[in-house]
Amino acid sequence: MDLPVDEWKSYILQKWSLLPKSIQVTISTAETLHDLFLHSSPLLQPEDEMFLKRLSGGYLVGKDPDTSLFYREKGNQKFQAKDYMGAAVLYSKGVSHSGPSSTDISLCYANRSAALFHLGQYETCLKDIVRAQTHGYPERLQPKLLLRKAECLVTLGRPQEASQTIIDLESSFAAKPTLSASQFQILQRTLCRVKVKVQEKENLPEIFPEALTKTFEGVDLREENEQIPGASSSVSLHIDPLKGRYLVATKDILPGELLVKEDAFVSVLNPGEVPLRPRGLESKWDIQVTNGDLHCHRCLRHTLAPVPCDGCSYAKYCSQECMQQAWDRYHSVECSLGALLLTLGLFCHVALRSTLLARFEDVGKVTKKLCGEMSNQGICLPESKNPVQTLKYDLGGEGDKKDKAVETPIPGCDINGKYERNYNAIFHLLPHTENHSPEHKFLCALSVSALCRQLEAAGLQAFTTDLKPTKLKAAEPPVLCAELSVWGVAMLRHMLQLQCNAQAITTIQQTGSKESLITDTRRVRLATALFPVVSLLNHSCSPNTSVSFIGTIATIRASQLIRSGQEILHCYGPHESRMGVAERRQKLRSQYFFDCDCPPCEREKQRPSAGPGRGAFRCHRCRALLQGDDVLSCSGPDCMESVSRDLLVSRLQDLQRQVGAAQKHLRNGRLEVAIQLLLGCQSDVESFLSAEHSVVGEIEDALAQAYAALGDWEKSATHLQKSLQVVEVHHGPSSVEMGHELFKLAQVFFNGCAVPKALKTIQKAEKVLLVHYGPWNDEIRELQKMKSCLLDLLPIPVGPKE
Ligand SMILES: [Zn+2]
Ligand SMILES: [Zn+2]
Ligand SMILES: [Zn+2]
Ligand SMILES: [Zn+2]
């Protein structure tokens, strides 16, 4: 999803392998990105572009008004079945595919407003009613819509407006009696009901709806760093030839302290698995729901009522404002390129959007910078090995390098040493040009070239006319080719940077059936983004911070006590609790080009058997640890048992498959089947795995869910406590994983009315989650609600021993 689709990748790799040796050498040894781009770009032939065009032709990204009726009918089926959530999503798909100001789109909006009404989303329902009306909702159907509007207004505690709506409604009845007698009667009855409600409400004080949107702006750094806006004053920026740039604590930092709060410079929503246009006739249009259907393409906010771009079916927004902002800043260029961008992958998309956003900064400076890259070789020399070379870039001239290098700000900072969230900072993220394989660089260069050609074809005017006027280009007409190659080089740089600097924006998605009373959560990747400040942090397999996201904003909190002078570290992915040392080091080397020497890595290198997964197999006779490589033998004192590793591994895989099947039954509400299967797995585990194996945790967790769904809270709690033990062994007592598990346990105790236990667990869960998320987290709010509810119930104060 980050890189181009496999077909294009293998096509380009084959093209590379067929190139004459001399050209391969020229490209492989190109010293600057500009040279790389200059030598690769002309190799993109018309037939290559045709091939790419065929590939992207598989994605349906334009409007297809024929599908509107299809989605509306599918939505109606869900609506009939009272699956209002499912109905809303399908109506949204209908909305995206209908042209603006068509009857189709107005009908889809109107139907969606009905679904939202049933979901209790009254504010959004009202918005959809207005949308239906502005897009030309048929006159004869208006009464139904107006009634819904009145009901919404009543529920929202706005009786005056509701009365006005009813007056409008009655006068439209009188003017055009378009309804059949029976329809009229039904409407009359509803109208009476609403009128009564209005009267009731009019006598009550106004009730304001609970604010649904998170006031995240309320979360702030205690004291902002003067040098690095977005970071706390408890850290400072340093540079070192080996480590590059990094952050250090300037004072003791307590667990939970907010260290960074930063809005992404650029982010692109991960559309999820976008299905290709089906070739067969049956199941003509897909009804699968992906990230792209549920999140705003600009701010990533979750929404059941997106408004689509007028020009395409794939870009959808939480509001008109977001749509306008996106259009002005980048979507006017991207709109027609949807299919190509899906084919070329997210990195290419982020690269394009970054350069588009750069237009809104001082273009003169940016262009100079980009041109600087063309003339100044320093920028592309191996930066990590020789940071002085990169510093040279900022100097412009060669001159008295040494004297100036001292004063030169750290790369990415301005002359005053300020590191800001701007294109300058993005530009200085390391592309590690010398570390990427020639094939990879060729793939990136040709993908960017293809994108440039499309931009050119779509009229570069659109691309450049939005530029703020500058002295630089006021006079002469834009020189298309030269200009494009500047943008091309910049995009290539971003594509290469992204491998090491892209930050996945993740969100906790709640899974499980609607009825399940305890929440099952899953971390999913929502977007790919660049955060200049977050990028300053180095990696550790055992980090001292925790990252979380709300929309496009990242927050980093200390997850433990950080002493003054210690480095602030976060984990790039390979965490010690999830991977053994060998796998971690291999991953970090291949993706980030460095050898990790964090304390766990150093420790495990000496004692490799300590990693997770090792020591996991147990003797079925005496339960002692099995040791060895290909053949494991029992470590028990009087036991001669030995087993081949292959056999154990295949048993483990079998077991994991069964657990997966049980979880599926669970999701589909087949609780008894799931429980039987899980109990079988449980006894299987005992014969060959240690009690701390992660699969044991999964089994216990699934059992807890099943019993919760059956309302057997006591059993559910017992299993959850076992799962908690496993999580603690793997992730530590104050890990975010522990926090989620404690949250579930709190829910179970709460539902089972085990008041003292619930209160105690709530307290524990709150403590752990606060460190990772701060007070604005959904789970923490839920915990607080439970607590106040329980305290109301509590007959006697809880003794300290409980
Ligand atoms: Zn939005
Ligand atoms: Zn569009
Ligand atoms: Zn490490
Ligand atoms: Zn044994």
Short mmCIF file of N, CA, C and O in Angstrom, two decimals, residues 50-87:
data_model
loop_
_atom_site.label_atom_id
_atom_site.label_comp_id
_atom_site.label_asym_id
_atom_site.label_seq_id
_atom_site.Cartn_x
_atom_site.Cartn_y
_atom_site.Cartn_z
N MET A 50 1.34 3.39 -21.01
CA MET A 50 0.11 2.67 -21.37
C MET A 50 -0.17 1.55 -20.39
O MET A 50 -1.29 1.33 -19.94
N PHE A 51 0.91 0.82 -20.05
CA PHE A 51 0.77 -0.29 -19.11
C PHE A 51 0.23 0.22 -17.77
O PHE A 51 -0.70 -0.34 -17.19
N LEU A 52 0.81 1.31 -17.32
CA LEU A 52 0.39 1.90 -16.05
C LEU A 52 -1.06 2.35 -16.11
O LEU A 52 -1.84 2.18 -15.18
N LYS A 53 -1.43 2.89 -17.26
CA LYS A 53 -2.79 3.36 -17.45
C LYS A 53 -3.78 2.20 -17.36
O LYS A 53 -4.84 2.31 -16.74
N ARG A 54 -3.39 1.06 -17.97
CA ARG A 54 -4.25 -0.12 -17.90
C ARG A 54 -4.42 -0.57 -16.47
O ARG A 54 -5.51 -0.92 -16.02
N LEU A 55 -3.29 -0.56 -15.72
CA LEU A 55 -3.36 -0.98 -14.32
C LEU A 55 -4.30 -0.09 -13.51
O LEU A 55 -5.15 -0.57 -12.77
N SER A 56 -4.14 1.24 -13.68
CA SER A 56 -4.97 2.13 -12.86
C SER A 56 -6.41 2.16 -13.33
O SER A 56 -7.30 2.51 -12.57
N GLY A 57 -6.62 1.73 -14.59
CA GLY A 57 -7.99 1.65 -15.09
C GLY A 57 -8.86 0.70 -14.27
O GLY A 57 -10.09 0.74 -14.35
N GLY A 58 -8.22 -0.15 -13.48
CA GLY A 58 -8.97 -1.10 -12.66
C GLY A 58 -9.67 -0.46 -11.47
O GLY A 58 -10.54 -1.07 -10.86
N TYR A 59 -9.27 0.75 -11.11
CA TYR A 59 -9.89 1.39 -9.95
C TYR A 59 -11.03 2.29 -10.35
O TYR A 59 -10.92 3.08 -11.28
N LEU A 60 -12.12 2.16 -9.64
CA LEU A 60 -13.27 3.02 -9.91
C LEU A 60 -13.18 4.24 -9.00
O LEU A 60 -13.42 4.15 -7.80
N VAL A 61 -12.76 5.36 -9.55
CA VAL A 61 -12.58 6.55 -8.72
C VAL A 61 -13.45 7.71 -9.18
O VAL A 61 -13.59 8.70 -8.49
N GLY A 62 -14.03 7.56 -10.37
CA GLY A 62 -14.90 8.61 -10.88
C GLY A 62 -16.32 8.38 -10.39
O GLY A 62 -16.60 7.43 -9.67
N LYS A 63 -17.21 9.26 -10.79
CA LYS A 63 -18.62 9.09 -10.42
C LYS A 63 -19.25 8.10 -11.38
O LYS A 63 -18.93 8.08 -12.57
N ASP A 64 -20.13 7.28 -10.88
CA ASP A 64 -20.86 6.35 -11.73
C ASP A 64 -22.32 6.40 -11.31
O ASP A 64 -22.75 5.66 -10.43
N PRO A 65 -23.07 7.34 -11.91
CA PRO A 65 -24.45 7.58 -11.45
C PRO A 65 -25.31 6.31 -11.48
O PRO A 65 -26.27 6.20 -10.72
N ASP A 66 -24.94 5.34 -12.33
CA ASP A 66 -25.71 4.09 -12.38
C ASP A 66 -25.71 3.38 -11.03
O ASP A 66 -26.64 2.65 -10.71
N THR A 67 -24.63 3.56 -10.27
CA THR A 67 -24.53 2.80 -9.03
C THR A 67 -25.38 3.41 -7.92
O THR A 67 -25.63 2.77 -6.92
N SER A 68 -25.77 4.67 -8.12
CA SER A 68 -26.47 5.36 -7.04
C SER A 68 -27.72 4.60 -6.60
O SER A 68 -27.92 4.36 -5.41
N LEU A 69 -28.53 4.19 -7.56
CA LEU A 69 -29.75 3.46 -7.24
C LEU A 69 -29.41 2.14 -6.56
O LEU A 69 -30.04 1.74 -5.58
N PHE A 70 -28.37 1.48 -7.09
CA PHE A 70 -27.95 0.20 -6.53
C PHE A 70 -27.63 0.34 -5.04
O PHE A 70 -28.12 -0.41 -4.20
N TYR A 71 -26.81 1.34 -4.70
CA TYR A 71 -26.43 1.52 -3.30
C TYR A 71 -27.62 1.94 -2.45
O TYR A 71 -27.73 1.56 -1.29
N ARG A 72 -28.52 2.72 -3.05
CA ARG A 72 -29.68 3.15 -2.27
C ARG A 72 -30.55 1.95 -1.92
O ARG A 72 -31.01 1.81 -0.79
N GLU A 73 -30.72 1.07 -2.90
CA GLU A 73 -31.55 -0.11 -2.63
C GLU A 73 -30.89 -1.02 -1.59
O GLU A 73 -31.54 -1.52 -0.69
N LYS A 74 -29.57 -1.22 -1.75
CA LYS A 74 -28.85 -2.03 -0.76
C LYS A 74 -28.98 -1.40 0.63
O LYS A 74 -29.15 -2.08 1.64
N GLY A 75 -28.89 -0.08 0.66
CA GLY A 75 -29.03 0.65 1.91
C GLY A 75 -30.42 0.45 2.51
O GLY A 75 -30.56 0.22 3.71
N ASN A 76 -31.43 0.51 1.63
CA ASN A 76 -32.79 0.31 2.11
C ASN A 76 -32.97 -1.07 2.75
O ASN A 76 -33.66 -1.21 3.76
N GLN A 77 -32.32 -2.08 2.14
CA GLN A 77 -32.42 -3.43 2.72
C GLN A 77 -31.87 -3.45 4.14
O GLN A 77 -32.47 -4.01 5.05
N LYS A 78 -30.71 -2.81 4.31
CA LYS A 78 -30.11 -2.75 5.66
C LYS A 78 -31.03 -1.98 6.61
O LYS A 78 -31.19 -2.34 7.77
N PHE A 79 -31.60 -0.91 6.08
CA PHE A 79 -32.48 -0.08 6.90
C PHE A 79 -33.67 -0.91 7.40
O PHE A 79 -34.03 -0.86 8.57
N GLN A 80 -34.26 -1.68 6.46
CA GLN A 80 -35.39 -2.55 6.82
C GLN A 80 -34.98 -3.50 7.94
O GLN A 80 -35.75 -3.78 8.84
N ALA A 81 -33.75 -4.00 7.83
CA ALA A 81 -33.27 -4.96 8.82
C ALA A 81 -32.79 -4.26 10.10
O ALA A 81 -32.18 -4.87 10.97
N LYS A 82 -33.04 -2.96 10.17
CA LYS A 82 -32.66 -2.14 11.33
C LYS A 82 -31.15 -2.02 11.54
O LYS A 82 -30.69 -1.69 12.62
N ASP A 83 -30.37 -2.33 10.50
CA ASP A 83 -28.93 -2.11 10.58
C ASP A 83 -28.66 -0.70 10.06
O ASP A 83 -28.30 -0.49 8.91
N TYR A 84 -28.88 0.29 10.94
CA TYR A 84 -28.83 1.69 10.50
C TYR A 84 -27.41 2.13 10.14
O TYR A 84 -27.21 2.95 9.26
N MET A 85 -26.45 1.58 10.88
CA MET A 85 -25.05 1.91 10.60
C MET A 85 -24.70 1.45 9.18
O MET A 85 -24.16 2.22 8.38
N GLY A 86 -25.01 0.19 8.90
CA GLY A 86 -24.73 -0.37 7.58
C GLY A 86 -25.46 0.41 6.49
O GLY A 86 -24.91 0.67 5.41
N ALA A 87 -26.70 0.80 6.79
CA ALA A 87 -27.49 1.54 5.80
C ALA A 87 -26.82 2.88 5.51
O ALA A 87 -26.64 3.27 4.35
#
